[in-house]
Coordinates of C-alpha atoms in Angstrom, one line a residue:
A1233 CA 56.9 101.8 128.8
R1234 CA 57.1 101.9 132.6
Q1235 CA 59.4 105.0 132.4
M1236 CA 57.1 106.7 129.9
A1237 CA 54.0 105.9 132.1
R1238 CA 55.8 107.4 135.1
Q1239 CA 56.5 110.5 133.2
G1240 CA 53.1 110.7 131.8
S1241 CA 54.0 110.7 128.1
G1242 CA 55.9 109.0 125.4
V1243 CA 55.5 107.2 122.1
I1244 CA 56.4 103.6 121.4
L1245 CA 56.9 103.1 117.6
F1246 CA 56.8 99.7 116.1
V1247 CA 57.8 99.1 112.4
T1248 CA 56.3 96.2 110.5
G1249 CA 56.0 95.2 106.9
S1250 CA 53.4 94.3 104.3
P1251 CA 53.5 90.5 105.0
A1252 CA 51.6 91.4 108.2
R1253 CA 48.5 91.0 106.0
P1254 CA 48.6 87.7 104.2
H1255 CA 49.3 88.4 100.6
T1256 CA 52.9 87.2 100.0
E1257 CA 53.8 83.5 99.4
G1258 CA 56.6 82.3 101.4
A1259 CA 56.2 84.9 104.1
I1260 CA 54.4 82.8 106.7
A1261 CA 56.9 83.3 109.6
I1262 CA 57.6 87.1 109.2
G1263 CA 54.0 87.7 108.4
A1264 CA 52.9 86.1 111.7
A1265 CA 55.6 88.0 113.6
F1266 CA 54.5 91.3 112.0
A1267 CA 50.8 90.6 112.7
A1268 CA 51.7 89.8 116.4
I1269 CA 53.5 93.1 116.7
E1270 CA 50.4 95.0 115.3
N1271 CA 48.1 93.2 117.7
M1272 CA 50.4 94.0 120.6
T1273 CA 50.4 97.7 119.6
R1274 CA 46.6 97.7 120.0
H1275 CA 46.7 96.0 123.4
L1276 CA 49.5 98.3 124.6
A1277 CA 47.4 101.3 123.6
I1278 CA 44.6 100.1 125.7
E1279 CA 46.8 99.5 128.7
L1280 CA 49.2 102.5 128.4
G1281 CA 46.8 105.2 126.9
P1282 CA 45.5 106.3 130.3
S1283 CA 49.1 107.1 131.3
G1284 CA 49.7 109.3 128.2
V1285 CA 51.8 106.7 126.3
R1286 CA 51.0 106.2 122.6
P1287 CA 51.9 102.9 121.0
V1288 CA 51.7 103.2 117.3
C1289 CA 52.9 101.0 114.3
L1290 CA 54.1 101.9 111.0
R1291 CA 53.6 99.2 108.3
S1292 CA 55.7 99.9 105.2
S1293 CA 56.0 98.2 101.8
A1294 CA 59.3 96.9 100.6
M1295 CA 61.8 99.6 100.4
P1296 CA 64.2 99.0 97.4
D1297 CA 67.0 101.1 98.9
T1298 CA 67.5 98.6 101.7
R1299 CA 70.0 95.7 101.5
T1300 CA 67.3 93.1 102.2
I1301 CA 65.0 94.2 99.3
R1302 CA 68.0 94.7 96.9
D1303 CA 68.8 91.0 97.7
V1304 CA 65.2 90.0 97.1
L1305 CA 65.2 91.9 93.8
Q1306 CA 68.5 90.3 92.7
A1307 CA 67.1 86.8 93.6
L1308 CA 64.0 87.6 91.6
V1309 CA 66.1 88.6 88.6
G1310 CA 68.1 85.4 89.0
A1311 CA 65.1 83.1 89.2
S1312 CA 63.2 84.7 86.3
N1313 CA 63.6 86.3 82.9
M1314 CA 63.1 89.8 84.5
T1315 CA 65.6 92.6 84.1
P1316 CA 66.5 94.6 87.3
D1317 CA 64.2 97.4 86.1
Q1318 CA 61.3 94.9 85.5
A1319 CA 61.8 93.4 89.0
A1320 CA 61.7 96.9 90.6
Q1321 CA 58.6 97.7 88.6
F1322 CA 57.0 94.4 89.8
L1323 CA 57.7 95.5 93.4
S1324 CA 56.2 99.0 93.0
S1325 CA 53.1 97.5 91.1
S1326 CA 52.1 95.9 94.4
T1327 CA 51.4 99.3 96.0
M1328 CA 48.3 101.4 95.7
L1329 CA 50.2 104.3 94.0
H1330 CA 52.6 102.0 92.1
V1331 CA 55.6 103.6 93.8
S1332 CA 57.9 101.9 96.3
P1333 CA 58.6 103.8 99.4
G1334 CA 62.3 104.7 100.1
T1335 CA 63.8 104.6 103.5
S1336 CA 63.6 108.4 103.7
D1337 CA 59.9 108.3 102.9
T1338 CA 59.4 105.8 105.7
A1339 CA 61.6 107.9 108.1
R1340 CA 59.4 110.9 107.5
V1341 CA 56.3 109.0 108.4
A1342 CA 58.0 107.7 111.4
A1343 CA 59.1 111.2 112.5
F1344 CA 55.5 112.4 112.0
L1345 CA 54.1 109.6 114.1
V1346 CA 56.3 110.3 117.1
S1347 CA 55.7 114.1 116.9
D1348 CA 53.1 116.1 118.7
Q1349 CA 51.3 116.6 115.3
A1350 CA 50.2 112.9 115.7
K1351 CA 49.2 113.2 119.3
T1352 CA 45.8 111.6 118.8
I1353 CA 47.1 108.6 116.8
T1354 CA 47.5 105.5 118.9
G1355 CA 46.9 101.8 118.9
T1356 CA 46.8 101.6 115.1
Q1357 CA 48.9 100.9 112.0
V1358 CA 49.8 103.6 109.7
M1359 CA 50.5 102.2 106.3
S1360 CA 53.1 103.5 104.0
E1361 CA 52.3 102.4 100.4
I1362 CA 50.5 99.1 101.0
R1363 CA 48.1 97.4 98.7

């Protein structure tokens, strides 16, 4: 941030997940951490904005093509009577469009947020498929 402020521009991109908004049982610690990052984004924007630095946060839903979410889905299948397809559908049903984002979807949103096309977006969370 100091270097960006000295040069008069820059973007600090934070990435959090849907547990930042309490809705997932068993996600107390990660939810609190994500919420803290989102709050820090807002405070940094107030502090760094006059220097031309844009802190912004991307909050994504679970991406089934990541190892972590594949492990979660496998555990869900093992702990229930669900098939792998039913577990994946359960995950996507928690989004507004009923479609889970992939890592490539999230990467495209991240690339947009750090681009000049998003030069007026700062101090906020952009949500990728969150309910």
